[in-house]
Coordinates of C-alpha atoms in Angstrom, one line a residue:
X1 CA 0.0 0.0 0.0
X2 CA 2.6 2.2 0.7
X3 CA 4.5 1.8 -2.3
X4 CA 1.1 2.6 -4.7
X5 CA 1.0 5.8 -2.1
X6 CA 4.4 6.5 -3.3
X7 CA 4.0 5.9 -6.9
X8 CA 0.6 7.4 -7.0
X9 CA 1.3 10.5 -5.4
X10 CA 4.6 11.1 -7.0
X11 CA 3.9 10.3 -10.8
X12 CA 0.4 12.4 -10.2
X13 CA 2.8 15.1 -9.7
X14 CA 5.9 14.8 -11.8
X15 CA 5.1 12.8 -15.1
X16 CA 4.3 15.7 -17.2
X17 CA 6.8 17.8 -15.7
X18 CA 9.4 15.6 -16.5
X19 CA 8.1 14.9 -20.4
X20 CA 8.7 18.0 -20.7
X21 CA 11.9 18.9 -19.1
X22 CA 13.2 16.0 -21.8
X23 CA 11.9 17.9 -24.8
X24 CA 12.9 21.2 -23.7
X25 CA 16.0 20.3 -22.7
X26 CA 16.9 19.1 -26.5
X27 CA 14.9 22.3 -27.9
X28 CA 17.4 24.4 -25.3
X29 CA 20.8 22.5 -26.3
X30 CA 19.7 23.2 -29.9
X31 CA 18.9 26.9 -29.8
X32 CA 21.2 27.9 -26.4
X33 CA 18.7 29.4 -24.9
X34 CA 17.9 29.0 -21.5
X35 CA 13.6 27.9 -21.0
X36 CA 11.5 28.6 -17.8
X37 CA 9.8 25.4 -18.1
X38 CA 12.9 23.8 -17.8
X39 CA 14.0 24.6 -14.3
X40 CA 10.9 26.3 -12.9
X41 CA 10.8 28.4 -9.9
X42 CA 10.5 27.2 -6.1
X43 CA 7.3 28.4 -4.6
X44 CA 8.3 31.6 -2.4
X45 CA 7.6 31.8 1.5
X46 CA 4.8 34.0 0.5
X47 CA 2.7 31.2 -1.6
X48 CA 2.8 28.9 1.8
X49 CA 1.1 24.9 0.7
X50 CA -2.7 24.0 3.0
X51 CA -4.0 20.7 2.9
X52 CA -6.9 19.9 1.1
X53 CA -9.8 18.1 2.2
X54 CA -11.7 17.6 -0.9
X55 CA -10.4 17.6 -4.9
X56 CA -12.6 20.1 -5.4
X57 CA -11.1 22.8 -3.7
X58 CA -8.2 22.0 -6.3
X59 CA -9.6 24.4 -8.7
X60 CA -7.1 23.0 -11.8
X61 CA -7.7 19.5 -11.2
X62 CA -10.8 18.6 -13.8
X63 CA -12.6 14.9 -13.3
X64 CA -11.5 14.5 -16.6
X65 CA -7.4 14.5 -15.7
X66 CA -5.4 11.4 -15.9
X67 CA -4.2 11.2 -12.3
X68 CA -7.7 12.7 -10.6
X69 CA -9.0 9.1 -9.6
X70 CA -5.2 9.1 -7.8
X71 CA -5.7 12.4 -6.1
X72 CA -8.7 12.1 -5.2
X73 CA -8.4 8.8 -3.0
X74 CA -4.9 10.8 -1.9
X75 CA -6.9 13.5 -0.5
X76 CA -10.3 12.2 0.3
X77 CA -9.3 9.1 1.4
X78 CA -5.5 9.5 3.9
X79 CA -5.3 13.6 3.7
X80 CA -2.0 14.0 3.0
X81 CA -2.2 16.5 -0.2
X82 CA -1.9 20.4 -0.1
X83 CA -2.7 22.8 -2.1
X84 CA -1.5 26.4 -2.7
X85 CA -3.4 29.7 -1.2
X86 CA -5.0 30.3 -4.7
X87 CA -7.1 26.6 -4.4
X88 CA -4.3 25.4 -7.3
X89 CA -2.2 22.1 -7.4
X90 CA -0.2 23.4 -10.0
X91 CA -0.4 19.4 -11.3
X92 CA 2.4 20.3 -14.6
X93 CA 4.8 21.7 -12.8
X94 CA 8.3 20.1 -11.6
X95 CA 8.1 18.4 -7.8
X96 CA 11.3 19.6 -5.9
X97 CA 13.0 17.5 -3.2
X98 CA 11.1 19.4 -0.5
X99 CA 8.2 19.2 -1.7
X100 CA 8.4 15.5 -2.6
X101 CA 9.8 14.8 0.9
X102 CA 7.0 16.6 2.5
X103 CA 4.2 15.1 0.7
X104 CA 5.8 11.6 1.3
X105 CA 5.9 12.9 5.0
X106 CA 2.6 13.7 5.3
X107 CA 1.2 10.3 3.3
X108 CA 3.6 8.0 6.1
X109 CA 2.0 10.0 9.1
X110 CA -1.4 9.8 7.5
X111 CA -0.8 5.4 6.9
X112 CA 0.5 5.3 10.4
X113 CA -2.5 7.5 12.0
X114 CA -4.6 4.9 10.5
X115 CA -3.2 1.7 11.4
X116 CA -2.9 3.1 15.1
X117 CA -6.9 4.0 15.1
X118 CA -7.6 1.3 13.1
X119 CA -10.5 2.9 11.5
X120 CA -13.1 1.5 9.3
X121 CA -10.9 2.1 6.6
X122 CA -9.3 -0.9 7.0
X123 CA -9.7 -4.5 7.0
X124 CA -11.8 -5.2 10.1
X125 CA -12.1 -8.5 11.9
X126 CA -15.6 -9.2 10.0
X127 CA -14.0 -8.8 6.8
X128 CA -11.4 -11.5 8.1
X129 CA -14.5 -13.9 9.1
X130 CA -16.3 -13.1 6.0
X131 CA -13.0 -13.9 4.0
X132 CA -12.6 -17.4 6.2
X133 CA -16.4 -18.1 5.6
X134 CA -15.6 -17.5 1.6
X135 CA -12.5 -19.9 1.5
X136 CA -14.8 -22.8 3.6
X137 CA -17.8 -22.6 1.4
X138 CA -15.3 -22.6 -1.8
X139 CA -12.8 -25.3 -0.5
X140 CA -14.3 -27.9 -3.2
X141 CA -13.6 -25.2 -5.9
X142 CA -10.4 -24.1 -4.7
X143 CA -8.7 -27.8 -4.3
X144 CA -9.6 -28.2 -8.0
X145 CA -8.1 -25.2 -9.1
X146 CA -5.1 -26.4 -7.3
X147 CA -5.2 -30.0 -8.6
X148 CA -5.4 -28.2 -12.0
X149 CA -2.5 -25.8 -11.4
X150 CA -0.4 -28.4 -10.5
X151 CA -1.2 -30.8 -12.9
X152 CA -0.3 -28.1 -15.9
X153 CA 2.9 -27.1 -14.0
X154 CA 3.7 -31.4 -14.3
X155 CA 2.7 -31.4 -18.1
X156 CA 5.0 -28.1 -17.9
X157 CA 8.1 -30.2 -16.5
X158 CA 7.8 -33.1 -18.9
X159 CA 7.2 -30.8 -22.0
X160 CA 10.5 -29.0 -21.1
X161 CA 11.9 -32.1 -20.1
X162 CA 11.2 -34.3 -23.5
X163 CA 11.2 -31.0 -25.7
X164 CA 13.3 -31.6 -28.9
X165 CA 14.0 -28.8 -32.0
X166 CA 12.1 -29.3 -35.5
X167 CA 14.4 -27.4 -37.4
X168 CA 17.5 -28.7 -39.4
X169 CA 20.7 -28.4 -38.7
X170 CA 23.6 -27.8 -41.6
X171 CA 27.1 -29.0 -41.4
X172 CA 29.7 -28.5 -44.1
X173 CA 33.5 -29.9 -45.2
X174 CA 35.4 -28.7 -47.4
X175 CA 39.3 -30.1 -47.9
X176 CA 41.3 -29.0 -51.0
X177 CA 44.5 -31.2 -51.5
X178 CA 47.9 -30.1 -53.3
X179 CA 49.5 -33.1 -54.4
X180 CA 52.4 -34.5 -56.7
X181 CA 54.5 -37.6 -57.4
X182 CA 57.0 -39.1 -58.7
X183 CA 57.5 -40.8 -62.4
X184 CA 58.4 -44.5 -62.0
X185 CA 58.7 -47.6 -64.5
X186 CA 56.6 -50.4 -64.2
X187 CA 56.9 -53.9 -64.8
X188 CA 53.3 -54.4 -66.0
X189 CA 52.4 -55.3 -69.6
X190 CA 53.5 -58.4 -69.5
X191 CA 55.0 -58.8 -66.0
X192 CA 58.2 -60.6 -66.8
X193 CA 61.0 -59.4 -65.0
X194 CA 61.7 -56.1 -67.1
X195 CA 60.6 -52.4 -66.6
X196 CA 58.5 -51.3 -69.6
X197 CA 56.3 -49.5 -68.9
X198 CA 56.7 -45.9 -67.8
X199 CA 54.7 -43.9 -65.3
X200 CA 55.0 -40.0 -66.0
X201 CA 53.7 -39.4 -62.3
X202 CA 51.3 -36.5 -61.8
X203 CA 52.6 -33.1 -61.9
X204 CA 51.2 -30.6 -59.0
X205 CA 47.5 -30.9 -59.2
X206 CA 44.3 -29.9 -56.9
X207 CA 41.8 -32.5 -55.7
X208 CA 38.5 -30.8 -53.8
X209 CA 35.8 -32.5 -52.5
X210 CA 32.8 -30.3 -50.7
X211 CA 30.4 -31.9 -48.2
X212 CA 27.1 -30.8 -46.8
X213 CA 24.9 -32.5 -44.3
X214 CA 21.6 -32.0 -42.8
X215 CA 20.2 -33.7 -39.7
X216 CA 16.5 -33.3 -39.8
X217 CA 15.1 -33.7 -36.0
X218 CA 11.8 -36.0 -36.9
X219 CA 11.2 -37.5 -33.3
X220 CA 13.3 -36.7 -30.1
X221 CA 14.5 -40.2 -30.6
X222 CA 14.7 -40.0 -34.4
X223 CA 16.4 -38.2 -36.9
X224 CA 16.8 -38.3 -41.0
X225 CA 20.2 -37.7 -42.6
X226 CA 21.0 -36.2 -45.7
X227 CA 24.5 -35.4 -47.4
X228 CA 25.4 -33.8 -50.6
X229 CA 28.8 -34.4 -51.7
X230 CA 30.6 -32.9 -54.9
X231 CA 34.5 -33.8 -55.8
X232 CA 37.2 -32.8 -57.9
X233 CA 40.2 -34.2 -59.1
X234 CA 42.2 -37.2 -59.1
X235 CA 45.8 -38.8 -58.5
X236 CA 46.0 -39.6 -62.1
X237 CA 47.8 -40.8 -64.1
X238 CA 48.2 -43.9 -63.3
X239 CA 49.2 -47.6 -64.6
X240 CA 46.9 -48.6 -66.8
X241 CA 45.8 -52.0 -65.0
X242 CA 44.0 -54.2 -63.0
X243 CA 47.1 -54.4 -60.6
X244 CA 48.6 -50.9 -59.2
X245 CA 45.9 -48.9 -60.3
X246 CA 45.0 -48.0 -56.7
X247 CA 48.7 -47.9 -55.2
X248 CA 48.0 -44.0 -54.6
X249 CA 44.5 -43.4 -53.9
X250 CA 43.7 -40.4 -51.3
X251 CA 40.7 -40.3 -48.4
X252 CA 39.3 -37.1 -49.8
X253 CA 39.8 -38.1 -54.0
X254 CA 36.0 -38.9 -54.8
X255 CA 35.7 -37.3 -58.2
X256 CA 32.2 -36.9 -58.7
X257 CA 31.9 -34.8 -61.7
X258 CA 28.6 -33.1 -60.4
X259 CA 26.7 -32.4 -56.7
X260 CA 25.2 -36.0 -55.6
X261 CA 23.4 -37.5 -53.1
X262 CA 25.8 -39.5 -50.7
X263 CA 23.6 -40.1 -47.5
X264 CA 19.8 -40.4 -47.2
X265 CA 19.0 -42.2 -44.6
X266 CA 16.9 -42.2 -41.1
X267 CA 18.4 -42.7 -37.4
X268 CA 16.6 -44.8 -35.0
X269 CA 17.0 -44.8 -31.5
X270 CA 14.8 -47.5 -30.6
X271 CA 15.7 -47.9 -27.1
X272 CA 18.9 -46.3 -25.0
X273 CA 20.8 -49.5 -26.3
X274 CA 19.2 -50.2 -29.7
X275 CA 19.9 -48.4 -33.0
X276 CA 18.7 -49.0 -36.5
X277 CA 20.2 -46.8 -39.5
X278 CA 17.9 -47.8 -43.0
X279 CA 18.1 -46.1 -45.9
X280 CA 18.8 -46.0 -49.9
X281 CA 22.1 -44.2 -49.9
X282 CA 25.2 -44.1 -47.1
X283 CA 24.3 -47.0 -45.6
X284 CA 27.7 -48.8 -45.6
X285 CA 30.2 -50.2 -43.0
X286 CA 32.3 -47.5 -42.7
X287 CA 28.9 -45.6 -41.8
X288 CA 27.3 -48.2 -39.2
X289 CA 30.1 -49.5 -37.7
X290 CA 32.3 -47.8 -35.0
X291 CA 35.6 -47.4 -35.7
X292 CA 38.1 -48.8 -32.9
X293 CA 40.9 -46.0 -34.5
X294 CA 39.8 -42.8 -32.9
X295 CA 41.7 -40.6 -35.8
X296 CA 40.1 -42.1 -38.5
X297 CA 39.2 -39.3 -41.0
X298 CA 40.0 -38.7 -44.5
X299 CA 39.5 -34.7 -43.5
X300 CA 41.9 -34.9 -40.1
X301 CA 43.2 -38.2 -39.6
X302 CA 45.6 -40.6 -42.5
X303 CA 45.9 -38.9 -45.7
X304 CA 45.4 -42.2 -48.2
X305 CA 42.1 -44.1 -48.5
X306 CA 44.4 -47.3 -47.6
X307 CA 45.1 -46.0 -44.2
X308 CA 41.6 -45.0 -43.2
X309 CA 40.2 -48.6 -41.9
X310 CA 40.7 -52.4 -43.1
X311 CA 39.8 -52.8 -46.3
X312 CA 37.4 -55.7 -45.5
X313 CA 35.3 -52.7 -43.9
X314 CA 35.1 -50.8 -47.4
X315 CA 34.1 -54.1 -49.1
X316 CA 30.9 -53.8 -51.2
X317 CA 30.4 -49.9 -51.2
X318 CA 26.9 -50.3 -49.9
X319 CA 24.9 -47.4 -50.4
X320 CA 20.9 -48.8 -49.5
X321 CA 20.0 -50.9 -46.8
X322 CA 19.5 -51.6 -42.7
X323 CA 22.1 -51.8 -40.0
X324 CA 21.8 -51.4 -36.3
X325 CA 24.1 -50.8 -33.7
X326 CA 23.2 -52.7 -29.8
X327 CA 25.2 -51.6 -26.8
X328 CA 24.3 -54.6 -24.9
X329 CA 26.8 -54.0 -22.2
X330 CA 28.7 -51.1 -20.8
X331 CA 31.9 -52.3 -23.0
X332 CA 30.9 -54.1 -25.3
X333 CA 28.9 -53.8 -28.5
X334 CA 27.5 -55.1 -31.7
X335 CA 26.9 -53.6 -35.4
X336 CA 25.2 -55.5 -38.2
X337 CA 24.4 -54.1 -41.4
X338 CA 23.1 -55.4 -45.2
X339 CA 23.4 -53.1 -47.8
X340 CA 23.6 -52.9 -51.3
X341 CA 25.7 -51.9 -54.4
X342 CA 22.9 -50.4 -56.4
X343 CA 19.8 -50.7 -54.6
X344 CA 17.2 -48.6 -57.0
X345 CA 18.5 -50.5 -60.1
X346 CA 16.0 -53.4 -61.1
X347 CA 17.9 -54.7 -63.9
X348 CA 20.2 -57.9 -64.2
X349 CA 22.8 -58.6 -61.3
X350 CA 21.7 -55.3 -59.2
X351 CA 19.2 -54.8 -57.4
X352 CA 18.4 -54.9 -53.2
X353 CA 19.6 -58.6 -53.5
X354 CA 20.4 -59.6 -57.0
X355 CA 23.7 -57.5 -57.3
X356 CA 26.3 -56.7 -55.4
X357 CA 25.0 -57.1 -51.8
X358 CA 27.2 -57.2 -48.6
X359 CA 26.3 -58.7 -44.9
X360 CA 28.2 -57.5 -42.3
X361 CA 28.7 -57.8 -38.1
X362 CA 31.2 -56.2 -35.9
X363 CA 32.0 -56.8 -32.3
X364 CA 33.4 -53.5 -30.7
X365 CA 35.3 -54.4 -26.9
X366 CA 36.4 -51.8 -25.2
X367 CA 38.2 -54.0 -22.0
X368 CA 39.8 -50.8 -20.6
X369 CA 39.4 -47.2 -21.0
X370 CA 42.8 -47.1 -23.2
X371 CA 42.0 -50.5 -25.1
X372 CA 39.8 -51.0 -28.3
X373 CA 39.4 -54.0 -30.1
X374 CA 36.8 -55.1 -33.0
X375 CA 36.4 -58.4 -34.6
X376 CA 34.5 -58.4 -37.4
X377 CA 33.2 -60.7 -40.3
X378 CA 31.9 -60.0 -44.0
X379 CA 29.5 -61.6 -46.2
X380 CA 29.8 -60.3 -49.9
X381 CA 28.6 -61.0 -53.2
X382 CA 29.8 -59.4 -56.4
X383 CA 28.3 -59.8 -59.5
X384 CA 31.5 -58.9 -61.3
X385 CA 34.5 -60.2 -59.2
X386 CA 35.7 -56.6 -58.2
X387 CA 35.1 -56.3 -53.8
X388 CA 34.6 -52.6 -54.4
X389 CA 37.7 -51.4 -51.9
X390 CA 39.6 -49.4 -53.8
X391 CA 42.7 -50.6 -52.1
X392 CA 45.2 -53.1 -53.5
X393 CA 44.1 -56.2 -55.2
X394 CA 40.0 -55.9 -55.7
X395 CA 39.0 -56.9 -58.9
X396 CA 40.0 -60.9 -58.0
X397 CA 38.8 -62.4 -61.5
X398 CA 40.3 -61.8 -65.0
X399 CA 37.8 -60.3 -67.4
X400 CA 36.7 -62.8 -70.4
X401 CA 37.7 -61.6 -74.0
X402 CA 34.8 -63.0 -75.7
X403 CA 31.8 -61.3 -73.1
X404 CA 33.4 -58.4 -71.6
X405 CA 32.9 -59.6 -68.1
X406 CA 34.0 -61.3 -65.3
X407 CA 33.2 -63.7 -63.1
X408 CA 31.1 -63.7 -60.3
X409 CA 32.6 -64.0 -56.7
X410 CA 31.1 -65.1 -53.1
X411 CA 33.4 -63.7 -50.3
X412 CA 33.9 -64.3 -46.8
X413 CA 36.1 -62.5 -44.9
X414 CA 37.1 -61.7 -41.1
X415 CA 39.3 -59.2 -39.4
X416 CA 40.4 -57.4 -36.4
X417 CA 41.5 -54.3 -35.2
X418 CA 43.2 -53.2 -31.9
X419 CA 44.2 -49.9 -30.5
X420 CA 46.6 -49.1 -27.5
X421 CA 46.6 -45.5 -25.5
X422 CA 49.8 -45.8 -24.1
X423 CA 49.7 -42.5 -23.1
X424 CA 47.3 -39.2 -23.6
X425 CA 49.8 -38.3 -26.5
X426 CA 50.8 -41.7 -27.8
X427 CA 48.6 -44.3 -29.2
X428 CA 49.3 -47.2 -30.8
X429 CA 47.4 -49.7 -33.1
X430 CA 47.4 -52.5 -35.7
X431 CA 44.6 -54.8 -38.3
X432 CA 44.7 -58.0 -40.2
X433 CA 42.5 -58.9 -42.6
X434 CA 41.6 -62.0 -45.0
X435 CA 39.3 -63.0 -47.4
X436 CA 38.4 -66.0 -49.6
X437 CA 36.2 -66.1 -52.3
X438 CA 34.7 -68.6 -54.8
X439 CA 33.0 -68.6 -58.3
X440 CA 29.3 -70.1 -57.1
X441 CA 29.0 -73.4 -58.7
X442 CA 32.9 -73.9 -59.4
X443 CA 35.8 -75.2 -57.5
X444 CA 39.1 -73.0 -56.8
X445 CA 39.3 -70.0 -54.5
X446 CA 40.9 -67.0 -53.9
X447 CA 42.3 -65.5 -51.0
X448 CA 43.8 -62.4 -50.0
X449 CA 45.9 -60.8 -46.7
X450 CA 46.6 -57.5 -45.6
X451 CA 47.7 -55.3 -42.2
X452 CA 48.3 -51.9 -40.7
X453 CA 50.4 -51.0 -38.0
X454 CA 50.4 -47.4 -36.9
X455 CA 50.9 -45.1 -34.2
X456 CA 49.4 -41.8 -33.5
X457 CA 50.5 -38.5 -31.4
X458 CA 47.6 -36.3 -30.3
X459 CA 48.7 -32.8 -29.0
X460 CA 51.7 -33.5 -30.6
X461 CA 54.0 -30.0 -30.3
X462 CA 50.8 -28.0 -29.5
X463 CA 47.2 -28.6 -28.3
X464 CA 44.6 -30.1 -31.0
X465 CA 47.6 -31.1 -33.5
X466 CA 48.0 -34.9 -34.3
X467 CA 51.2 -36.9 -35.9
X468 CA 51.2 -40.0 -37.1
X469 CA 52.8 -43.3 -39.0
X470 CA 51.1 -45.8 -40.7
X471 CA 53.2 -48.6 -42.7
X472 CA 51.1 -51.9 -43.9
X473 CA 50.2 -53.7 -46.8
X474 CA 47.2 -53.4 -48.8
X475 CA 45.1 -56.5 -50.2
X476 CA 47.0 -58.9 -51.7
X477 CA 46.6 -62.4 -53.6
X478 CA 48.5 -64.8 -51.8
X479 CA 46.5 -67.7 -53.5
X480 CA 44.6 -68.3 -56.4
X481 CA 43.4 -71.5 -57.9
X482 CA 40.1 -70.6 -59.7
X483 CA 39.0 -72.2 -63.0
X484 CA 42.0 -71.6 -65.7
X485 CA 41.7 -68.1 -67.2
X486 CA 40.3 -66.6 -63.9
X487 CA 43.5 -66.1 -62.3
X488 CA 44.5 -62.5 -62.0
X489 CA 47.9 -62.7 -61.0
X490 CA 49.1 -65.2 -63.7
X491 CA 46.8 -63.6 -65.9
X492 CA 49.0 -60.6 -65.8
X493 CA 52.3 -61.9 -65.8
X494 CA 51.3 -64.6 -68.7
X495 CA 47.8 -63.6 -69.9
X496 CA 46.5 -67.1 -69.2
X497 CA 45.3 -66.5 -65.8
X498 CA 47.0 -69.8 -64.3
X499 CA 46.9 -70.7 -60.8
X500 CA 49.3 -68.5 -58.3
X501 CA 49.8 -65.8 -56.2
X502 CA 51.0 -62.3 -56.7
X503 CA 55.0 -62.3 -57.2
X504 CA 56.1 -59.6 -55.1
X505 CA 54.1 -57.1 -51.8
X506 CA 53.6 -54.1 -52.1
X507 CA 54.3 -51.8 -48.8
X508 CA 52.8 -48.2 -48.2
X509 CA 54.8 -46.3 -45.9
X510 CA 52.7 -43.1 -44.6
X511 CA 53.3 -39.9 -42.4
X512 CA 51.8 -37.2 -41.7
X513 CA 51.1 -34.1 -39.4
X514 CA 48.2 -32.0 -38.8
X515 CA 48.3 -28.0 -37.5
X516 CA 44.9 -27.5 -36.1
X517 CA 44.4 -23.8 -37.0
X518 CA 41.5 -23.1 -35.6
X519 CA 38.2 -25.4 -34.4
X520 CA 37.5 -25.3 -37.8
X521 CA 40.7 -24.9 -40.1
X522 CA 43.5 -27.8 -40.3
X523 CA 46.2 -27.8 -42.8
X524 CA 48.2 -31.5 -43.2
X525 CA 51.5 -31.6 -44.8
X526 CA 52.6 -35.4 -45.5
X527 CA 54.2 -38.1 -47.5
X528 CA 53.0 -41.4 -48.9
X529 CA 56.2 -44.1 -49.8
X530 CA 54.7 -47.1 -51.8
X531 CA 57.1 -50.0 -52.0
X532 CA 56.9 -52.4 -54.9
X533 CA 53.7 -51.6 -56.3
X534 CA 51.0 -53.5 -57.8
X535 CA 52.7 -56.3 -56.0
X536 CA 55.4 -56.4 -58.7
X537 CA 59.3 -56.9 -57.4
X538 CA 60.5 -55.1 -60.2
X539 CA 58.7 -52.0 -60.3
X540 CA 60.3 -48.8 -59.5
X541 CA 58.9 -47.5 -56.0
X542 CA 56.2 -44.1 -55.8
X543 CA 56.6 -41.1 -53.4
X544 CA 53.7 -38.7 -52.9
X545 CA 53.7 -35.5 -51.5
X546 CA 50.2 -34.0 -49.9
X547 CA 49.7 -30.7 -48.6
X548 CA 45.6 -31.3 -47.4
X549 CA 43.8 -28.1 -45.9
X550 CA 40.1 -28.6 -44.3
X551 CA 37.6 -26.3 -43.4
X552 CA 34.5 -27.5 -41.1
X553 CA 31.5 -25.8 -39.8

């Protein structure tokens, strides 16, 4: 009560005496001249303030006024307003301290006069027993309304609790790489012991690829993921062949000659262990299943496509299908996934099960917090022979002169992966893979090895930087006795595609090291050595040079 006194009483006085002091203050800076209405005069000792016992002795204050409701209860009501001799309030006019601290004087005395009397004025003890009689005869009424209150203020809590955005979210990649090699001769057409072929090696070229990605938020525990995906450039040229053609094949070279879709797919989380990922494109191994080597990224981590993951875990390229990820214990978990080369094609050997399909299950172990292991085993079918890795020896059976094809292969292949945190700046790590595939419905296989060993230094010379070495061998036929003329390694060295293995192993030799800019900017000087490639002893050995620069947001 004594505040709406204050602010009653006060504002009654002052608000239009203080609009204006604003406004002719500006008018005064402007012209420099000094205004009465600004700073008006002090009422003299002659012009002495009386108190008022009704507003209509005020002789300026009209019913219609703003504030006249406010002085009237002020004067009618506690008696603590004056007026001058001349029956005016003088209500536009400035309030000086005095005069504010005397009407404020006069409204405490007049509160306290009344509380002290305890006049009618205020609440009386019938009002109290009329109020008590009012909240008994309404108690039904007033425990619903509370019952109501606090039911909203529950549906409130849970809204804010399970409240999840609608909009989509856009991330983007870019990484531009500066690359060049060395020339080299080749012992490739036919592989007989002499160099014959030359390799001019690339001269300094670009390769770009651009990434975008949207996360649509369908359900809180639900999301749809789309990626768009546009690359330029390539590590060209190369040897012309079925062998070495992927000896120097980068993470980020993806030429795609236009923008394409990479990723449509929808996220799952069916309970706080279950996942499901199913889609038509991006649904692939590399995609679904976790990857025990925490650097692996062809924009920050390894530099070559080779040193990215096994192999076995590229196998297939799925782009359509279903994979789900279970965390069935704190440390342990399990990936699946069946996808498929060319899922919207309904023609001959493609198709969601006619063409190149792949099956796939990982289990992740995580023993300790420094040690990661996966096991992991592959199912794939390829309606031409070629695994679809990119990396070493793929393409497993020759192609036939007379129909321009090659034979279908059935593969099964398992691998494992382990990584060691020695330290927070020194990690450790190695795979193994193998695979053996058949021609359905003939006798023979083939079967290929390959490894990794690599270490990794996080923070190395400065926070968010990263060093590492990776030296292993990509795929490689160690064995192949498939129906005469299948062969690929005798097929090369002899053109009659004979039984045997590949003659010589190739060995890729990697280093790198990334500056971390910013949170956003990397730049990753490094150099790829590749040993006897193609799996040919008497091939002159590759060096690459990268500079790689990526940009995130």
């Amino acid at each position: 009560m004594l505040a709406w006194l204050l602010i009653a009483g006060v504002h009654g006085v002052a608000q239009k005496a203080l609009a204006q002091e604003y406004i002719d203050t500006i008018t005064t800076q402007e012209s420099g001249v000094k205004s009465d209405n600004i700073i008006p005069s002090s009422p003299s000792p002659e012009e002495p303030m009386a108190q008022v016992t009704s507003v209509s002795q005020l002789k300026d204050v009209q019913p219609n006024d703003w504030a006249f409701q406010a002085l009237q209860s002020l004067v009618e009501r506690y008696g603590c307003i004056a007026g001058y001799p001349d029956s005016s309030y003088r209500g536009n006019r400035a309030l000086t301290r005095y005069e504010f601290a005397a009407g404020v004087n006069a409204c405490l005395d007049r509160v306290n006069e009344l509380i002290t009397t305890a006049t009618n004025d205020l609440v009386t003890r019938e009002d109290l027993a009329i109020l008590q009689k009012l909240q008994s005869e309404f108690s039904p009424e007033l425990a619903t309304l509370r019952g109501r209150v606090d039911s909203l203020e529950a549906r409130t809590a849970e809204i804010k609790a399970n409240q999840f955005s609608a909009t989509t979210k856009l991330n983007g990649l870019l990484i531009v790489g500066v690359q060049g090699r060395t020339s080299n001769r080749g012992d490739v057409n036919p592989r007989n012991g002499q160099k014959d072929t030359d390799d001019a090696g690339t001269n300094t070229n670009v390769i770009s690829l651009a990434q975008l990605y949207l996360t649509s938020q369908i359900t809180p525990n639900s999301y749809l993921f789309t990626g768009l995906i546009d690359g330029k450039g390539r590590t060209t040229p190369r040897f012309t062949n079925s062998v070495s053609r992927n000896d120097v094949l980068l993470g980020y070279e993806f030429p795609t000659d236009s923008l394409i879709v990479s990723d449509l797919n929808l996220h799952w989380l069916v309970t706080d262990k279950l996942a499901v990922m199913v889609g038509t494109e991006g649904v692939s191994m590399p995609a679904a299943f976790r990857g025990p080597n925490r650097v692996e990224s062809a924009a920050t981590g390894p530099l070559s496509y080779f040193a990215q993951r096994n192999p076995i875990l590229n196998m297939g390229y799925g782009h359509g299908g279903i994979a789900i990820d279970w965390q069935f214990t704190k440390r342990a978990s399990l990936q699946a996934i069946y996808t498929s080369y060319q899922p919207g094609n309904p023609g001959t050997a493609s198709g969601l099960f006619d063409g190149t399909t792949t099956t796939g299950v990982q289990l992740l172990l995580t023993p300790t917090d420094t040690l990661d292991l996966s096991l992991y085993y592959v199912n794939n079918y390829s309606s031409d022979g070629c695994l679809l890795t990119f990396v070493g020896d793929e393409c497993l059976t020759t192609v036939n002169t007379t129909t321009g094809r090659s034979a279908p292969l059935q593969t099964n292949a398992v691998g494992a992966t382990v990584t060691w945190q020695i330290s927070p700046r020194i990690s450790a790590g190695a795979w193994g893979g193998y695979t053996k595939s058949y021609i359905p419905g003939q006798s023979g296989n083939v079967e290929t090895t390959n490894y990794m060993v690599f270490m990794n230094f996080p923070d190395l010379f400065a926070k968010g930087n990263l060093g590492g070495i990776y030296v292993g061998q990509p795929p490689k036929i160690t064995s192949s006795n498939l129906p005469v003329g299948n062969n690929v390694p005798d097929f090369v060295n002899s053109g009659l595609g004979r039984a045997g293995g590949q003659p010589g192993t190739t060995t890729q030799i990697e280093a790198f090291y990334r500056f971390q800019l910013t949170n956003n900017i990397s730049i990753t000087p490094g150099i790829i050595h590749i040993l006897e490639p193609g799996h040919t002893p008497d091939s002159d050995s590759v060096t690459i040079g990268i500079l790689r620069s990526t940009f995130s947001f």
